Amino acid sequence: MGDTLEFSDIYQEHKGSWNDGRLRFSKQTVVYKSSKTGKVDSIQAAELNLAHWRRVCLGHGIKLGTNSGHVYKYDGFRDTDLEKISEFFKTNYKLEVMEKDMCVKGWNWGTTKFSGPLLAFEINDNAAFEVPLSNVSQCATGKNEVTLEFHQNDDTEVSLMEVRFYVPPSQSDERQDPVEAFAENVLSKADVIQATGDAVCVFKELQCLTPRGRYDIRIYPTFLHLHGKTFDYKIPYTTVLRLFLLPHKDQRQMFFVISLDPPIKQGQTRYHFLILLFSKEEELSLTLNMSEEDVERRFEGKLTKNMSGSLYEMVSRVMKSLVNRKITVPGNFQGHSGAQCITCSYKASSGLLYPLERGFIYVHKPPVHLRFEEISCVNFARGTTTTRSFDFEIETKQGNQFTFSSIEREEYGKLFDFVNAKKLNIKNRGFKEKKGMKGKIDEYSDSDEDQHDAYLERMKAEGKIREEGNESADSDGESDESFNPGEEDDDIAEEYDSNASASESDSGEDADDSDDTKKKKKEKKEKTVKVVKEKKERKPRKERKRRPKEVGAPKRPMSAYMLWLNASRERIKSENPGISITEISKKAGEMWRTLSKEDKEEWDIKAVEAKKQYEIAKQEFKDSGGGAAAAAASSSPQKESKKPAVKKEEKKRKSAGGDKEKDRTVNDSFKSKEFIETSEDSSDSDKKSKSKKKKKKKKESEEEEEAAASTPASSEADSD
């Protein structure tokens, strides 16, 4: 047998959901790594004192106990794995694996035993079920009853809300109530957040990006309290997965990111990351609310009672000591501008992508953290709108795809070298590079960095061409050296070439023909322009009839949202100083969507009352004659406006006719040499012009008769 045993697809229960991962038994430690969160549970072999093998819902499982009282359960083993595990435990851990059966009788009476962080309900010395006390959110007591409430998990389809235990009164010990003793045992291990005692330290008015606002952060020994003007959040340190300290691209600000699992909730919104923004220039002197002896005993020299320095350093230092996790910072990556991040867009919002030593993190809205071990492949794609940028696509092993777009093309070389050095699978490699790879990340070789990248060469070539084009566009006097029309295809005539007639025509007749065709095209264009102008002049513009305003009429009622916005506008401004008008509307829309139905009902009732008052005021306004007076005022100007409208049309027609006659006299009196070609052509044109004149005179006489007939009708209407 080897030094290690490894098992894949092993499941660990977490608040009602099953998280898969990998389990490894070695001589010194037992290590389990979750595939979902990447969290690692490490158990020292010397700490093990219990190993039970039992049949569970997902096949077979093993239960491990330690000297400190912690219990770890892993399911998903096969029946044949028992022999290997038991032999490995005997030789390396000097521990026997005992087979333990679960009680499946279905009885609901038995005995309860508190063993470390577990509450076991046993029937005839066999466990029927076990409740992890860390999942308990509240414990309530009655006369002979204890009620346990549980934390809810969004990943589960069905959640256990509460369990009630009937505790019979004990006749032996009358001093202690059995119900209170049961509740004390539960609360001693339960994950119930109680703000008892003073905070270790308080950071006031810190700028938080998600959730947005300014919060006072109170540091307690077991949890973090975010106190804002509208919302409060209590975050246990057990839910903190990772800590990140990231420099902003402007080198004047710092991001401090806290990864949470499970996330904090606000309505239907889930915040998996807590992002704080600091300025590097902010300084702080901090004094812990503890004695020097307690600080030394609790933090073992990591913190001191009095500290001073940059604000972001103080916050990160305190969080690192309390959470007991390392702070992740950017590695050796440097972009084109020297920054340790890349500007890009994700889901139509701009942000910063940080390549880390073991993953990528995008800040912010929405924040994304991707570990290398969960990445299946990456892809460099051309931007959809312009060639000055490209897209960086990441595909995970679960089939999810993340696209970071609008990355500057200058960042391509740096990002490609980074991905290649981390031995990630790149989709769009050349054929020669893919031929030597078998699709596994571990089989990448270091020589890949020196191989030819076709996409990189193409991007560089396009950049050179674009730069040459920009230089030629800037200098107007310079000639384009890459385009010489005289060298190739001289036999083909270009339509817009100024020297086309000189280079193509060898005789004078061809030149005359080209001049005639050009003149005919000009004449056609002039005729079409004149016809369009005449049509536009003939069509009178339709005057828009605007409804006159009713003087003294009541205003229309506002909706529930507008009533709420008017009441909340000043509060939004005070919470977000310097916010613009457009950002106020966006923020208000987000807050309105997160309001509960009970809060919205208050404003819906106010909107209904406002509508009723409007209907009453409108009816009173109509009864007083306000609506009738407005209607009479709107009808009177329409009658008066008929007469001037007819006069305006007559003036337009006369002016149009006068202009046409002027054009005719000018055209008849003057004829150019180009127009007079032969006597036959001139006679034909005279006949055509005479016939046109006759037709136009008839039309003008008909229009005058119609105008004369319409004037008495309008005068009679005015007299009435």
PDB file of C-alpha atoms in Angstrom, residues 556-693:
ATOM      1  CA  ARG A 556     -52.660  64.732 -11.652  1.00  0.00           C
ATOM      2  CA  PRO A 557     -51.790  62.411  -8.725  1.00  0.00           C
ATOM      3  CA  MET A 558     -48.332  60.856  -8.396  1.00  0.00           C
ATOM      4  CA  SER A 559     -47.693  57.121  -8.424  1.00  0.00           C
ATOM      5  CA  ALA A 560     -46.560  55.146  -5.372  1.00  0.00           C
ATOM      6  CA  TYR A 561     -42.957  55.163  -6.596  1.00  0.00           C
ATOM      7  CA  MET A 562     -42.901  58.951  -7.103  1.00  0.00           C
ATOM      8  CA  LEU A 563     -44.366  59.539  -3.639  1.00  0.00           C
ATOM      9  CA  TRP A 564     -41.699  57.278  -2.132  1.00  0.00           C
ATOM     10  CA  LEU A 565     -38.944  58.966  -4.193  1.00  0.00           C
ATOM     11  CA  ASN A 566     -39.908  62.468  -3.028  1.00  0.00           C
ATOM     12  CA  ALA A 567     -39.834  61.288   0.575  1.00  0.00           C
ATOM     13  CA  SER A 568     -36.508  59.431   0.191  1.00  0.00           C
ATOM     14  CA  ARG A 569     -34.543  61.813  -2.059  1.00  0.00           C
ATOM     15  CA  GLU A 570     -32.865  63.728   0.758  1.00  0.00           C
ATOM     16  CA  ARG A 571     -31.949  60.491   2.548  1.00  0.00           C
ATOM     17  CA  ILE A 572     -30.315  59.120  -0.615  1.00  0.00           C
ATOM     18  CA  LYS A 573     -28.316  62.358  -1.033  1.00  0.00           C
ATOM     19  CA  SER A 574     -27.096  62.260   2.556  1.00  0.00           C
ATOM     20  CA  GLU A 575     -26.030  58.598   2.293  1.00  0.00           C
ATOM     21  CA  ASN A 576     -24.220  59.191  -1.012  1.00  0.00           C
ATOM     22  CA  PRO A 577     -22.572  62.654  -0.927  1.00  0.00           C
ATOM     23  CA  GLY A 578     -21.739  64.086  -4.329  1.00  0.00           C
ATOM     24  CA  ILE A 579     -24.137  61.783  -6.194  1.00  0.00           C
ATOM     25  CA  SER A 580     -25.523  63.116  -9.479  1.00  0.00           C
ATOM     26  CA  ILE A 581     -29.191  63.379 -10.479  1.00  0.00           C
ATOM     27  CA  THR A 582     -29.004  60.378 -12.836  1.00  0.00           C
ATOM     28  CA  GLU A 583     -27.288  58.268 -10.201  1.00  0.00           C
ATOM     29  CA  ILE A 584     -29.993  59.239  -7.687  1.00  0.00           C
ATOM     30  CA  SER A 585     -32.669  57.838 -10.012  1.00  0.00           C
ATOM     31  CA  LYS A 586     -30.672  54.629 -10.559  1.00  0.00           C
ATOM     32  CA  LYS A 587     -30.074  54.206  -6.843  1.00  0.00           C
ATOM     33  CA  ALA A 588     -33.732  54.898  -6.086  1.00  0.00           C
ATOM     34  CA  GLY A 589     -34.823  52.287  -8.639  1.00  0.00           C
ATOM     35  CA  GLU A 590     -32.574  49.668  -7.027  1.00  0.00           C
ATOM     36  CA  MET A 591     -33.848  50.511  -3.545  1.00  0.00           C
ATOM     37  CA  TRP A 592     -37.479  50.430  -4.716  1.00  0.00           C
ATOM     38  CA  ARG A 593     -37.007  46.958  -6.209  1.00  0.00           C
ATOM     39  CA  THR A 594     -35.536  45.633  -2.973  1.00  0.00           C
ATOM     40  CA  LEU A 595     -38.408  46.967  -0.833  1.00  0.00           C
ATOM     41  CA  SER A 596     -40.696  44.319   0.609  1.00  0.00           C
ATOM     42  CA  LYS A 597     -44.394  44.108  -0.211  1.00  0.00           C
ATOM     43  CA  GLU A 598     -45.305  45.398   3.243  1.00  0.00           C
ATOM     44  CA  ASP A 599     -43.217  48.554   2.759  1.00  0.00           C
ATOM     45  CA  LYS A 600     -44.666  49.130  -0.723  1.00  0.00           C
ATOM     46  CA  GLU A 601     -48.251  48.736   0.529  1.00  0.00           C
ATOM     47  CA  GLU A 602     -47.883  51.932   2.561  1.00  0.00           C
ATOM     48  CA  TRP A 603     -47.084  53.960  -0.566  1.00  0.00           C
ATOM     49  CA  ASP A 604     -49.719  52.172  -2.662  1.00  0.00           C
ATOM     50  CA  ILE A 605     -52.361  53.241  -0.115  1.00  0.00           C
ATOM     51  CA  LYS A 606     -51.084  56.831  -0.289  1.00  0.00           C
ATOM     52  CA  ALA A 607     -51.246  56.747  -4.099  1.00  0.00           C
ATOM     53  CA  VAL A 608     -54.858  55.488  -4.021  1.00  0.00           C
ATOM     54  CA  GLU A 609     -55.821  58.255  -1.583  1.00  0.00           C
ATOM     55  CA  ALA A 610     -54.138  60.866  -3.790  1.00  0.00           C
ATOM     56  CA  LYS A 611     -56.063  59.564  -6.818  1.00  0.00           C
ATOM     57  CA  LYS A 612     -59.377  59.793  -4.950  1.00  0.00           C
ATOM     58  CA  GLN A 613     -58.618  63.370  -3.904  1.00  0.00           C
ATOM     59  CA  TYR A 614     -57.735  64.206  -7.512  1.00  0.00           C
ATOM     60  CA  GLU A 615     -61.033  62.797  -8.798  1.00  0.00           C
ATOM     61  CA  ILE A 616     -62.971  64.843  -6.224  1.00  0.00           C
ATOM     62  CA  ALA A 617     -61.050  68.037  -7.049  1.00  0.00           C
ATOM     63  CA  LYS A 618     -61.468  67.434 -10.792  1.00  0.00           C
ATOM     64  CA  GLN A 619     -65.253  67.010 -10.415  1.00  0.00           C
ATOM     65  CA  GLU A 620     -65.500  70.182  -8.346  1.00  0.00           C
ATOM     66  CA  PHE A 621     -63.490  72.018 -11.007  1.00  0.00           C
ATOM     67  CA  LYS A 622     -65.863  70.835 -13.755  1.00  0.00           C
ATOM     68  CA  ASP A 623     -68.946  71.726 -11.710  1.00  0.00           C
ATOM     69  CA  SER A 624     -67.631  75.248 -11.217  1.00  0.00           C
ATOM     70  CA  GLY A 625     -67.435  75.659 -15.023  1.00  0.00           C
ATOM     71  CA  GLY A 626     -63.697  75.460 -15.409  1.00  0.00           C
ATOM     72  CA  GLY A 627     -63.734  72.701 -18.008  1.00  0.00           C
ATOM     73  CA  ALA A 628     -66.488  74.354 -20.125  1.00  0.00           C
ATOM     74  CA  ALA A 629     -64.664  77.696 -20.199  1.00  0.00           C
ATOM     75  CA  ALA A 630     -61.506  75.990 -21.382  1.00  0.00           C
ATOM     76  CA  ALA A 631     -63.435  74.132 -24.105  1.00  0.00           C
ATOM     77  CA  ALA A 632     -64.984  77.400 -25.337  1.00  0.00           C
ATOM     78  CA  ALA A 633     -61.572  79.049 -25.339  1.00  0.00           C
ATOM     79  CA  SER A 634     -60.147  76.163 -27.358  1.00  0.00           C
ATOM     80  CA  SER A 635     -62.973  76.277 -29.988  1.00  0.00           C
ATOM     81  CA  SER A 636     -62.944  80.082 -30.611  1.00  0.00           C
ATOM     82  CA  PRO A 637     -59.393  80.417 -31.900  1.00  0.00           C
ATOM     83  CA  GLN A 638     -59.990  77.554 -34.340  1.00  0.00           C
ATOM     84  CA  LYS A 639     -62.757  79.508 -36.111  1.00  0.00           C
ATOM     85  CA  GLU A 640     -60.613  82.608 -36.280  1.00  0.00           C
ATOM     86  CA  SER A 641     -57.673  80.664 -37.597  1.00  0.00           C
ATOM     87  CA  LYS A 642     -59.563  79.426 -40.708  1.00  0.00           C
ATOM     88  CA  LYS A 643     -59.519  82.820 -42.437  1.00  0.00           C
ATOM     89  CA  PRO A 644     -55.795  83.578 -42.169  1.00  0.00           C
ATOM     90  CA  ALA A 645     -54.971  80.022 -43.211  1.00  0.00           C
ATOM     91  CA  VAL A 646     -56.780  80.489 -46.546  1.00  0.00           C
ATOM     92  CA  LYS A 647     -55.051  83.832 -47.118  1.00  0.00           C
ATOM     93  CA  LYS A 648     -51.644  82.277 -46.420  1.00  0.00           C
ATOM     94  CA  GLU A 649     -52.260  79.536 -49.013  1.00  0.00           C
ATOM     95  CA  GLU A 650     -53.240  82.117 -51.635  1.00  0.00           C
ATOM     96  CA  LYS A 651     -50.080  84.137 -50.959  1.00  0.00           C
ATOM     97  CA  LYS A 652     -47.909  81.027 -51.297  1.00  0.00           C
ATOM     98  CA  ARG A 653     -49.521  80.054 -54.616  1.00  0.00           C
ATOM     99  CA  LYS A 654     -49.139  83.557 -56.026  1.00  0.00           C
ATOM    100  CA  SER A 655     -45.523  83.820 -54.938  1.00  0.00           C
ATOM    101  CA  ALA A 656     -44.803  80.390 -56.410  1.00  0.00           C
ATOM    102  CA  GLY A 657     -46.490  81.364 -59.689  1.00  0.00           C
ATOM    103  CA  GLY A 658     -44.559  84.655 -59.869  1.00  0.00           C
ATOM    104  CA  ASP A 659     -41.257  82.894 -59.336  1.00  0.00           C
ATOM    105  CA  LYS A 660     -42.079  80.407 -62.075  1.00  0.00           C
ATOM    106  CA  GLU A 661     -42.881  83.197 -64.557  1.00  0.00           C
ATOM    107  CA  LYS A 662     -39.574  84.869 -63.758  1.00  0.00           C
ATOM    108  CA  ASP A 663     -37.761  81.597 -64.440  1.00  0.00           C
ATOM    109  CA  ARG A 664     -39.578  81.233 -67.741  1.00  0.00           C
ATOM    110  CA  THR A 665     -38.642  84.741 -68.948  1.00  0.00           C
ATOM    111  CA  VAL A 666     -35.037  84.173 -68.011  1.00  0.00           C
ATOM    112  CA  ASN A 667     -34.920  80.786 -69.764  1.00  0.00           C
ATOM    113  CA  ASP A 668     -36.618  82.138 -72.914  1.00  0.00           C
ATOM    114  CA  SER A 669     -34.400  85.227 -73.193  1.00  0.00           C
ATOM    115  CA  PHE A 670     -31.075  83.475 -72.706  1.00  0.00           C
ATOM    116  CA  LYS A 671     -29.814  80.287 -74.368  1.00  0.00           C
ATOM    117  CA  SER A 672     -26.209  79.160 -74.106  1.00  0.00           C
ATOM    118  CA  LYS A 673     -24.086  77.862 -76.967  1.00  0.00           C
ATOM    119  CA  GLU A 674     -24.180  74.391 -75.498  1.00  0.00           C
ATOM    120  CA  PHE A 675     -27.976  74.408 -75.621  1.00  0.00           C
ATOM    121  CA  ILE A 676     -28.170  75.527 -79.316  1.00  0.00           C
ATOM    122  CA  GLU A 677     -26.898  72.578 -81.306  1.00  0.00           C
ATOM    123  CA  THR A 678     -29.136  72.371 -84.424  1.00  0.00           C
ATOM    124  CA  SER A 679     -32.172  74.209 -85.739  1.00  0.00           C
ATOM    125  CA  GLU A 680     -34.365  71.109 -85.377  1.00  0.00           C
ATOM    126  CA  ASP A 681     -33.476  70.678 -81.694  1.00  0.00           C
ATOM    127  CA  SER A 682     -34.233  74.342 -80.966  1.00  0.00           C
ATOM    128  CA  SER A 683     -37.646  74.198 -82.694  1.00  0.00           C
ATOM    129  CA  ASP A 684     -38.598  71.075 -80.750  1.00  0.00           C
ATOM    130  CA  SER A 685     -37.640  72.691 -77.474  1.00  0.00           C
ATOM    131  CA  ASP A 686     -39.740  75.832 -78.358  1.00  0.00           C
ATOM    132  CA  LYS A 687     -42.792  73.687 -79.040  1.00  0.00           C
ATOM    133  CA  LYS A 688     -42.397  71.849 -75.775  1.00  0.00           C
ATOM    134  CA  SER A 689     -41.990  75.079 -73.802  1.00  0.00           C
ATOM    135  CA  LYS A 690     -45.143  76.595 -75.391  1.00  0.00           C
ATOM    136  CA  SER A 691     -47.237  73.541 -74.535  1.00  0.00           C
ATOM    137  CA  LYS A 692     -45.986  73.652 -70.936  1.00  0.00           C
ATOM    138  CA  LYS A 693     -46.893  77.348 -70.680  1.00  0.00           C
TER     139      LYS A 693
END
